Amino acid sequence: MAALLTLVLLAAVIAVIGAPLLSRRRPLVAEGRDGARRADLQSAREAKYREIRDAELDYRTGKLSREDYEAVDSALRAEALRILDALQAIEGESEQSDYEPPEAEKPAA
Amino acid sequence: MPELGRACLLLALGVCAYGIGASLYGVRSGRVEFSLSGRRCVYALAGILTVAFAVLELAFLRSDFSFNTVADTSSTTTPTFYKAAAVWASQEGSLLLWAWLLSLWSSLVLFLTRRRLRDVSAYATAILLGFAAFFIGLMIFYATPFATTSPAPADGVGLDPLLRHPSMMIHPPMLYSGYTLCIVPLAFGMGALLARKVDAEWIRATRRFALAAWLFLGIGIMLGARWSYSELGWGGYWGWDAVENASLMPWLTGTAFLHSLMIQEKRGMLKVWNVSLVLATGTLAIMGTFLVRSGVLSSIHAFGGSTLGVPFVVLIGVLIAASIYLVASRRDILASEHRLDSLLSRESAFLANNVVLVGLCFVIFWGTYFPLISEALTGHSASVGPPWFDRYTVPLALILVLLSGIGPVIAWRRATLANARRNFLAPLACALVVLAALLAAGISTGKPLAIAMFCCAAFVLGSVGQEYWRGTRLRRSTSGEAPPLALMALVRRNRRRYGGYVVHIGIAVLFVGVAASSSFQHASELSLSPGQSTKVGAYTVRYVRPTATVTSREDAAHTGATMSLGAVLDVSKAGRHVATLAPSEGFYDSGEPAQGSVGHLIGGQAVSHVSMDAGVTRDVWSAIAPDISTPRLQRVMSIANRTIPLVRPDEGMIALAVLAREYLKAPPPAQFHLIVSPLVAWIWIGGLIVLGGALIAAWPAPSAVRASARARIGRVGDRDRRAAGAEHDLARA
């Protein structure tokens, strides 16, 4: 009984861990070229948005003076825009590389 | 089914070995299918170890004494409730629990991050499987849970009576969940260093797991304290025991990390510090396991010595060396992106908080490992006691509580003195009001540190209360909602911030309980005969009559004690009845025939069953140590041992009934330990508040849900650009 259960378990384990190697489908990869950089920028963007909201909350709850808030806020927005520019640059490159030329434009084999 | 268990362990080791190789090959060669196969090894490992754990759990529940570990830690008389928990009372079972929990948590984490951090998670997978392989290897080569004996003994030794407490059902799984979850950020931190991707993404991905580790460790620590208070007969909840300390240290560094990671998220600073904290927390978690399982330091928790010391020392050495090498070799990518804008900023408060937390950890580390250090240096093992720990930790704890009140009222990046003055006014007023009230009540005499703690706690409550008040008022001004709705919306939209504030309240409340109960406690240890009374603080405690029960069925505490001897105590204050207490001591079967046919039935470890009257203002706590060594009782025992054969335990129980009746007829004086402690309940209430705050902070915020959805889509467009622009709706506080 124990031997049978062990064999069943072994077969199940081989099926689970072997499936990606045997599959003909290309594994689903969320991170393509520049994916890691994009994910990192997206995290930085979310953190920056949160920081902008936090600064606003700090100001409106009296922890920041108006002058300090304006200085901090404009600095944060500039940083956020830099992140967004970097993200858009990656997006642009990605779209170019993903460009599939129509059949007519493909060189003859 | 021990064969199935052993086969599972071998299979699990093979899966780990393959998974490590596949993950590393996948990430180094760019063959994603191998990385995916490696990740699936973790899922498979969780399945295999679940089967192995089920095999062992079933053996315990069926009292299958052919398993050595079942025979050593369970018995037919062990209540079913405790049979289920006895799995992790043994060395072998706890190793299996560790590996099983690691596989479950690792599977969950890798599943949740399956679309992110491709390279980092491939390295992390290999590291997590490496840890699992280590523990599985220990179970195969050093301490197998599936070792058997044939023929099986008729009965087992039984679970250590000290462990027969409800919190023992969940204390070890919680603590081990905390330890194993501490390994997850360590694996991802090492993975980030190996993949040279140490930016915001890995921090963001691991924050929630670091918080979960911190939460589980905290629950485990609190349950351990509760067990100590209500089961061990000394009346305390924290004794600076080596194993208690071992669980506290990663919690402290984890707390530091949860604060400093915000600085990295926001400012790109403290990268070296954060990754070092993550690696230190994981290493301290392994060291905690090492302390419990190796028996290298004597502790009420280290259940017997073992041979696991050397493998653990090797693992810890490798971990420390690898951590130092990785941080040193990656220092070029760990440079800070910004500098501190102002010393008067929340970043500075967090830095100070980190210094204090790490300082606390260092003090506890030194005190805990001092016996080993002194033995290595001088050849003599010397240890330090609670007074030594108190001397250093109490001032640091005071600073920590104070900082938890300062942080919330200081702005990020910079704050002006004028604003700081205005924001500190209400918290300072709260602290001064409390100080004046304590002085007026005459409580301050000789307890300056406790008074300072009460004032610091009032400062925290004032500062956090002010934050909630201002935030709710702001929300109401923009939405027009009723105060409760505005408060709920405020917290829902800023879970991390306001959940964190709730944690600060919980910590302050907890420390109020600690300061009050340790500074203003009245304790008395004395011998009383029935009818006699004593004063403990403002309370009078009278020993009304003795009690005795025989057979485990009559054991009031349901711990399977063969015989319990106790007392009924009447507690009154100024002539008015307050409570009736019934402490007892349980006597257990030792299983040692040499103690006599009847003697062995009560020859095991005697365990105190504490009785207390707990309330929000004070606990009246009692424990008893009855004396059964009087000549009269010993004579009864001696006759019973001589006349009753070992093979007639039923007659032995009758003899015990006679012994109990003799005890009741002429009870000898019993030793009592009586304590009146103020505000102990607030330690547990504070712990619950911390738990609630951590859950609020860990729960995904609506905006985070939307953000993660956007990240999945992976589109960056004008909408985001506009969001950062003037149109960005920042008024949604």
GROMACS .gro file of C-alpha atoms in nm, chain B residues 104-412:
model
  309
  213LEU     CA    1   0.365   2.617   0.219
  214TRP     CA    2   0.468   2.980   0.266
  215SER     CA    3   0.725   2.959  -0.011
  216SER     CA    4   0.462   2.820  -0.247
  217LEU     CA    5   0.222   3.100  -0.161
  218VAL     CA    6   0.486   3.370  -0.207
  219LEU     CA    7   0.618   3.228  -0.535
  220PHE     CA    8   0.265   3.188  -0.666
  221LEU     CA    9   0.178   3.549  -0.582
  222THR     CA   10   0.498   3.681  -0.741
  223ARG     CA   11   0.487   3.446  -1.043
  224ARG     CA   12   0.440   3.733  -1.290
  225ARG     CA   13   0.705   3.957  -1.136
  226LEU     CA   14   1.071   3.954  -1.045
  227ARG     CA   15   1.158   3.676  -1.288
  228ASP     CA   16   1.531   3.657  -1.220
  229VAL     CA   17   1.508   3.749  -0.853
  230SER     CA   18   1.242   3.489  -0.785
  231ALA     CA   19   1.439   3.219  -0.968
  232TYR     CA   20   1.733   3.278  -0.733
  233ALA     CA   21   1.492   3.305  -0.439
  234THR     CA   22   1.338   2.970  -0.539
  235ALA     CA   23   1.680   2.805  -0.532
  236ILE     CA   24   1.757   2.957  -0.190
  237LEU     CA   25   1.420   2.858  -0.042
  238LEU     CA   26   1.467   2.504  -0.173
  239GLY     CA   27   1.817   2.507  -0.024
  240PHE     CA   28   1.675   2.582   0.321
  241ALA     CA   29   1.411   2.313   0.274
  242ALA     CA   30   1.680   2.066   0.167
  243PHE     CA   31   1.877   2.146   0.483
  244PHE     CA   32   1.583   2.064   0.711
  245ILE     CA   33   1.484   1.757   0.511
  246GLY     CA   34   1.845   1.642   0.523
  247LEU     CA   35   1.838   1.676   0.903
  248MET     CA   36   1.527   1.458   0.911
  249ILE     CA   37   1.684   1.194   0.689
  250PHE     CA   38   2.031   1.178   0.843
  251TYR     CA   39   1.995   1.303   1.203
  252ALA     CA   40   1.643   1.297   1.343
  253THR     CA   41   1.388   1.113   1.135
  254PRO     CA   42   1.025   1.141   1.244
  255PHE     CA   43   0.952   0.805   1.082
  256ALA     CA   44   1.192   0.583   1.279
  257THR     CA   45   1.012   0.278   1.417
  258THR     CA   46   1.057   0.012   1.682
  259SER     CA   47   0.928  -0.345   1.660
  260PRO     CA   48   0.751  -0.470   1.857
  261ALA     CA   49   0.579  -0.143   1.943
  262PRO     CA   50   0.559  -0.055   2.316
  263ALA     CA   51   0.215  -0.088   2.473
  264ASP     CA   52   0.211   0.276   2.574
  265GLY     CA   53   0.415   0.592   2.528
  266VAL     CA   54   0.590   0.824   2.769
  267GLY     CA   55   0.329   1.096   2.719
  268LEU     CA   56   0.351   1.462   2.630
  269ASP     CA   57   0.560   1.681   2.858
  270PRO     CA   58   0.297   1.808   3.106
  271LEU     CA   59   0.431   2.163   3.071
  272LEU     CA   60   0.319   2.159   2.709
  273ARG     CA   61  -0.039   2.062   2.794
  274HIS     CA   62  -0.177   2.409   2.752
  275PRO     CA   63  -0.418   2.536   2.484
  276SER     CA   64  -0.173   2.799   2.357
  277MET     CA   65   0.076   2.520   2.287
  278MET     CA   66  -0.158   2.407   2.008
  279ILE     CA   67  -0.090   2.727   1.816
  280HIS     CA   68   0.221   2.885   1.971
  281PRO     CA   69   0.478   2.671   1.784
  282PRO     CA   70   0.300   2.684   1.445
  283MET     CA   71   0.273   3.062   1.477
  284LEU     CA   72   0.636   3.102   1.579
  285TYR     CA   73   0.755   2.865   1.308
  286SER     CA   74   0.539   3.046   1.054
  287GLY     CA   75   0.714   3.365   1.161
  288TYR     CA   76   1.057   3.204   1.134
  289THR     CA   77   0.986   3.048   0.795
  290LEU     CA   78   0.833   3.369   0.663
  291CYS     CA   79   1.150   3.551   0.774
  292ILE     CA   80   1.335   3.326   0.531
  293VAL     CA   81   1.124   3.455   0.240
  294PRO     CA   82   1.254   3.816   0.246
  295LEU     CA   83   1.604   3.676   0.305
  296ALA     CA   84   1.572   3.458  -0.006
  297PHE     CA   85   1.436   3.748  -0.212
  298GLY     CA   86   1.702   3.984  -0.074
  299MET     CA   87   1.978   3.740  -0.170
  300GLY     CA   88   1.803   3.685  -0.503
  301ALA     CA   89   1.796   4.060  -0.567
  302LEU     CA   90   2.167   4.084  -0.487
  303LEU     CA   91   2.253   3.786  -0.707
  304ALA     CA   92   2.041   3.922  -0.993
  305ARG     CA   93   2.182   4.273  -0.928
  306LYS     CA   94   1.827   4.413  -0.913
  307VAL     CA   95   1.806   4.591  -0.583
  308ASP     CA   96   1.563   4.868  -0.668
  309ALA     CA   97   1.208   4.930  -0.550
  310GLU     CA   98   1.048   4.621  -0.702
  311TRP     CA   99   1.188   4.353  -0.471
  312ILE     CA  100   1.120   4.572  -0.170
  313ARG     CA  101   0.762   4.620  -0.282
  314ALA     CA  102   0.719   4.249  -0.354
  315THR     CA  103   0.854   4.135  -0.019
  316ARG     CA  104   0.708   4.403   0.210
  317ARG     CA  105   0.382   4.218   0.268
  318PHE     CA  106   0.565   3.891   0.346
  319ALA     CA  107   0.801   4.070   0.581
  320LEU     CA  108   0.495   4.214   0.754
  321ALA     CA  109   0.336   3.867   0.770
  322ALA     CA  110   0.658   3.726   0.921
  323TRP     CA  111   0.660   4.007   1.178
  324LEU     CA  112   0.294   3.945   1.256
  325PHE     CA  113   0.326   3.569   1.301
  326LEU     CA  114   0.640   3.607   1.510
  327GLY     CA  115   0.458   3.863   1.724
  328ILE     CA  116   0.159   3.633   1.773
  329GLY     CA  117   0.394   3.347   1.860
  330ILE     CA  118   0.580   3.562   2.112
  331MET     CA  119   0.256   3.679   2.275
  332LEU     CA  120   0.119   3.324   2.296
  333GLY     CA  121   0.447   3.212   2.450
  334ALA     CA  122   0.423   3.491   2.708
  335ARG     CA  123   0.065   3.394   2.784
  336TRP     CA  124   0.169   3.029   2.826
  337SER     CA  125   0.450   3.131   3.058
  338TYR     CA  126   0.213   3.344   3.268
  339SER     CA  127  -0.068   3.093   3.298
  340GLU     CA  128   0.117   2.761   3.297
  341LEU     CA  129   0.462   2.800   3.448
  342GLY     CA  130   0.441   2.842   3.822
  343TRP     CA  131   0.657   3.153   3.851
  344GLY     CA  132   0.396   3.415   3.767
  345GLY     CA  133   0.584   3.602   3.497
  346TYR     CA  134   0.527   3.642   3.125
  347TRP     CA  135   0.882   3.717   3.019
  348GLY     CA  136   1.194   3.578   3.182
  349TRP     CA  137   1.463   3.669   2.928
  350ASP     CA  138   1.491   3.300   2.855
  351ALA     CA  139   1.729   3.217   2.568
  352VAL     CA  140   1.454   3.087   2.343
  353GLU     CA  141   1.221   3.377   2.418
  354ASN     CA  142   1.506   3.610   2.327
  355ALA     CA  143   1.576   3.414   2.011
  356SER     CA  144   1.223   3.481   1.886
  357LEU     CA  145   1.235   3.847   1.990
  358MET     CA  146   1.554   3.930   1.800
  359PRO     CA  147   1.426   3.870   1.444
  360TRP     CA  148   1.105   4.049   1.544
  361LEU     CA  149   1.309   4.356   1.640
  362THR     CA  150   1.516   4.360   1.320
  363GLY     CA  151   1.197   4.289   1.125
  364THR     CA  152   1.036   4.593   1.289
  365ALA     CA  153   1.338   4.802   1.191
  366PHE     CA  154   1.312   4.674   0.832
  367LEU     CA  155   0.940   4.753   0.806
  368HIS     CA  156   1.021   5.114   0.894
  369SER     CA  157   1.338   5.163   0.691
  370LEU     CA  158   1.197   5.002   0.377
  371MET     CA  159   0.961   5.298   0.354
  372ILE     CA  160   1.265   5.522   0.321
  373GLN     CA  161   1.396   5.308   0.036
  374GLU     CA  162   1.055   5.300  -0.130
  375LYS     CA  163   1.019   5.677  -0.111
  376ARG     CA  164   1.373   5.803  -0.139
  377GLY     CA  165   1.587   5.521  -0.278
  378MET     CA  166   1.801   5.547   0.036
  379LEU     CA  167   1.929   5.289   0.289
  380LYS     CA  168   1.965   5.009   0.035
  381VAL     CA  169   2.264   4.855   0.212
  382TRP     CA  170   2.092   4.892   0.548
  383ASN     CA  171   1.766   4.735   0.428
  384VAL     CA  172   1.921   4.439   0.257
  385SER     CA  173   2.143   4.386   0.564
  386LEU     CA  174   1.838   4.397   0.792
  387VAL     CA  175   1.658   4.140   0.576
  388LEU     CA  176   1.960   3.910   0.578
  389ALA     CA  177   2.008   3.959   0.953
  390THR     CA  178   1.640   3.887   1.022
  391GLY     CA  179   1.651   3.562   0.826
  392THR     CA  180   1.978   3.459   0.991
  393LEU     CA  181   1.840   3.539   1.337
  394ALA     CA  182   1.534   3.326   1.256
  395ILE     CA  183   1.762   3.032   1.176
  396MET     CA  184   1.959   3.100   1.494
  397GLY     CA  185   1.630   3.097   1.687
  398THR     CA  186   1.548   2.756   1.548
  399PHE     CA  187   1.904   2.648   1.627
  400LEU     CA  188   1.867   2.754   1.992
  401VAL     CA  189   1.541   2.561   2.038
  402ARG     CA  190   1.653   2.250   1.859
  403SER     CA  191   2.020   2.222   1.950
  404GLY     CA  192   1.995   2.239   2.328
  405VAL     CA  193   2.317   2.444   2.320
  406LEU     CA  194   2.179   2.683   2.583
  407SER     CA  195   1.974   2.562   2.874
  408SER     CA  196   1.620   2.687   2.848
  409ILE     CA  197   1.275   2.589   2.960
  410HIS     CA  198   1.195   2.565   2.591
  411ALA     CA  199   1.490   2.358   2.469
  412PHE     CA  200   1.327   2.020   2.506
  413GLY     CA  201   1.631   1.804   2.552
  414GLY     CA  202   1.976   1.812   2.401
  415SER     CA  203   2.039   1.697   2.046
  416THR     CA  204   2.300   1.636   1.783
  417LEU     CA  205   2.184   1.911   1.551
  418GLY     CA  206   2.429   2.175   1.671
  419VAL     CA  207   2.702   2.118   1.414
  420PRO     CA  208   2.482   2.128   1.101
  421PHE     CA  209   2.312   2.443   1.229
  422VAL     CA  210   2.643   2.612   1.306
  423VAL     CA  211   2.762   2.529   0.954
  424LEU     CA  212   2.440   2.670   0.803
  425ILE     CA  213   2.459   2.989   1.008
  426GLY     CA  214   2.828   3.031   0.918
  427VAL     CA  215   2.749   2.991   0.548
  428LEU     CA  216   2.459   3.236   0.576
  429ILE     CA  217   2.668   3.503   0.747
  430ALA     CA  218   2.959   3.460   0.504
  431ALA     CA  219   2.729   3.466   0.200
  432SER     CA  220   2.547   3.773   0.330
  433ILE     CA  221   2.868   3.967   0.390
  434TYR     CA  222   3.008   3.867   0.052
  435LEU     CA  223   2.691   3.958  -0.137
  436VAL     CA  224   2.650   4.297   0.027
  437ALA     CA  225   3.020   4.381  -0.014
  438SER     CA  226   3.035   4.268  -0.375
  439ARG     CA  227   2.719   4.458  -0.473
  440ARG     CA  228   2.797   4.785  -0.297
  441ASP     CA  229   2.820   4.962  -0.636
  442ILE     CA  230   2.448   4.904  -0.701
  443LEU     CA  231   2.347   4.965  -0.340
  444ALA     CA  232   2.441   5.334  -0.337
  445SER     CA  233   2.174   5.573  -0.208
  446GLU     CA  234   1.989   5.778  -0.467
  447HIS     CA  235   1.924   6.070  -0.232
  448ARG     CA  236   2.045   6.222   0.092
  449LEU     CA  237   1.850   6.325   0.398
  450ASP     CA  238   1.685   6.663   0.330
  451SER     CA  239   1.652   6.756   0.694
  452LEU     CA  240   1.734   6.620   1.037
  453LEU     CA  241   1.383   6.722   1.137
  454SER     CA  242   1.194   6.476   0.919
  455ARG     CA  243   1.018   6.143   0.946
  456GLU     CA  244   1.316   5.977   0.778
  457SER     CA  245   1.534   6.091   1.068
  458ALA     CA  246   1.280   5.960   1.321
  459PHE     CA  247   1.279   5.625   1.139
  460LEU     CA  248   1.657   5.617   1.137
  461ALA     CA  249   1.661   5.681   1.512
  462ASN     CA  250   1.400   5.409   1.556
  463ASN     CA  251   1.619   5.171   1.354
  464VAL     CA  252   1.923   5.249   1.566
  465VAL     CA  253   1.728   5.183   1.887
  466LEU     CA  254   1.574   4.860   1.755
  467VAL     CA  255   1.907   4.726   1.635
  468GLY     CA  256   2.065   4.840   1.964
  469LEU     CA  257   1.800   4.645   2.154
  470CYS     CA  258   1.865   4.343   1.935
  471PHE     CA  259   2.239   4.371   1.998
  472VAL     CA  260   2.192   4.391   2.376
  473ILE     CA  261   1.963   4.086   2.373
  474PHE     CA  262   2.199   3.901   2.139
  475TRP     CA  263   2.493   3.967   2.371
  476GLY     CA  264   2.302   3.865   2.682
  477THR     CA  265   2.162   3.553   2.519
  478TYR     CA  266   2.487   3.428   2.372
  479PHE     CA  267   2.701   3.546   2.664
  480PRO     CA  268   2.723   3.193   2.812
  481LEU     CA  269   2.866   3.065   2.483
  482ILE     CA  270   3.096   3.366   2.442
  483SER     CA  271   3.227   3.345   2.799
  484GLU     CA  272   3.283   2.972   2.768
  485ALA     CA  273   3.473   3.020   2.445
  486LEU     CA  274   3.692   3.294   2.597
  487THR     CA  275   3.743   3.175   2.955
  488GLY     CA  276   3.641   2.812   2.958
  489HIS     CA  277   3.367   2.887   3.210
  490SER     CA  278   3.004   2.931   3.116
  491ALA     CA  279   2.863   3.243   3.281
  492SER     CA  280   2.518   3.380   3.217
  493VAL     CA  281   2.340   3.707   3.273
  494GLY     CA  282   1.998   3.730   3.434
  495PRO     CA  283   1.689   3.949   3.402
  496PRO     CA  284   1.842   4.244   3.598
  497TRP     CA  285   2.120   4.270   3.339
  498PHE     CA  286   1.870   4.270   3.053
  499ASP     CA  287   1.645   4.519   3.232
  500ARG     CA  288   1.933   4.761   3.289
  501TYR     CA  289   1.985   4.809   2.915
  502THR     CA  290   1.652   4.724   2.756
  503VAL     CA  291   1.427   4.940   2.974
  504PRO     CA  292   1.587   5.274   2.872
  505LEU     CA  293   1.595   5.165   2.509
  506ALA     CA  294   1.229   5.060   2.527
  507LEU     CA  295   1.144   5.403   2.669
  508ILE     CA  296   1.316   5.575   2.376
  509LEU     CA  297   1.143   5.340   2.134
  510VAL     CA  298   0.796   5.417   2.270
  511LEU     CA  299   0.876   5.788   2.263
  512LEU     CA  300   0.988   5.763   1.899
  513SER     CA  301   0.668   5.580   1.808
  514GLY     CA  302   0.487   5.896   1.920
  515ILE     CA  303   0.729   6.136   1.747
  516GLY     CA  304   0.726   5.966   1.405
  517PRO     CA  305   0.357   6.015   1.326
  518VAL     CA  306   0.361   6.393   1.386
  519ILE     CA  307   0.668   6.473   1.174
  520ALA     CA  308   0.640   6.517   0.797
  521TRP     CA  309   0.840   6.330   0.539
   0.00000   0.00000   0.00000
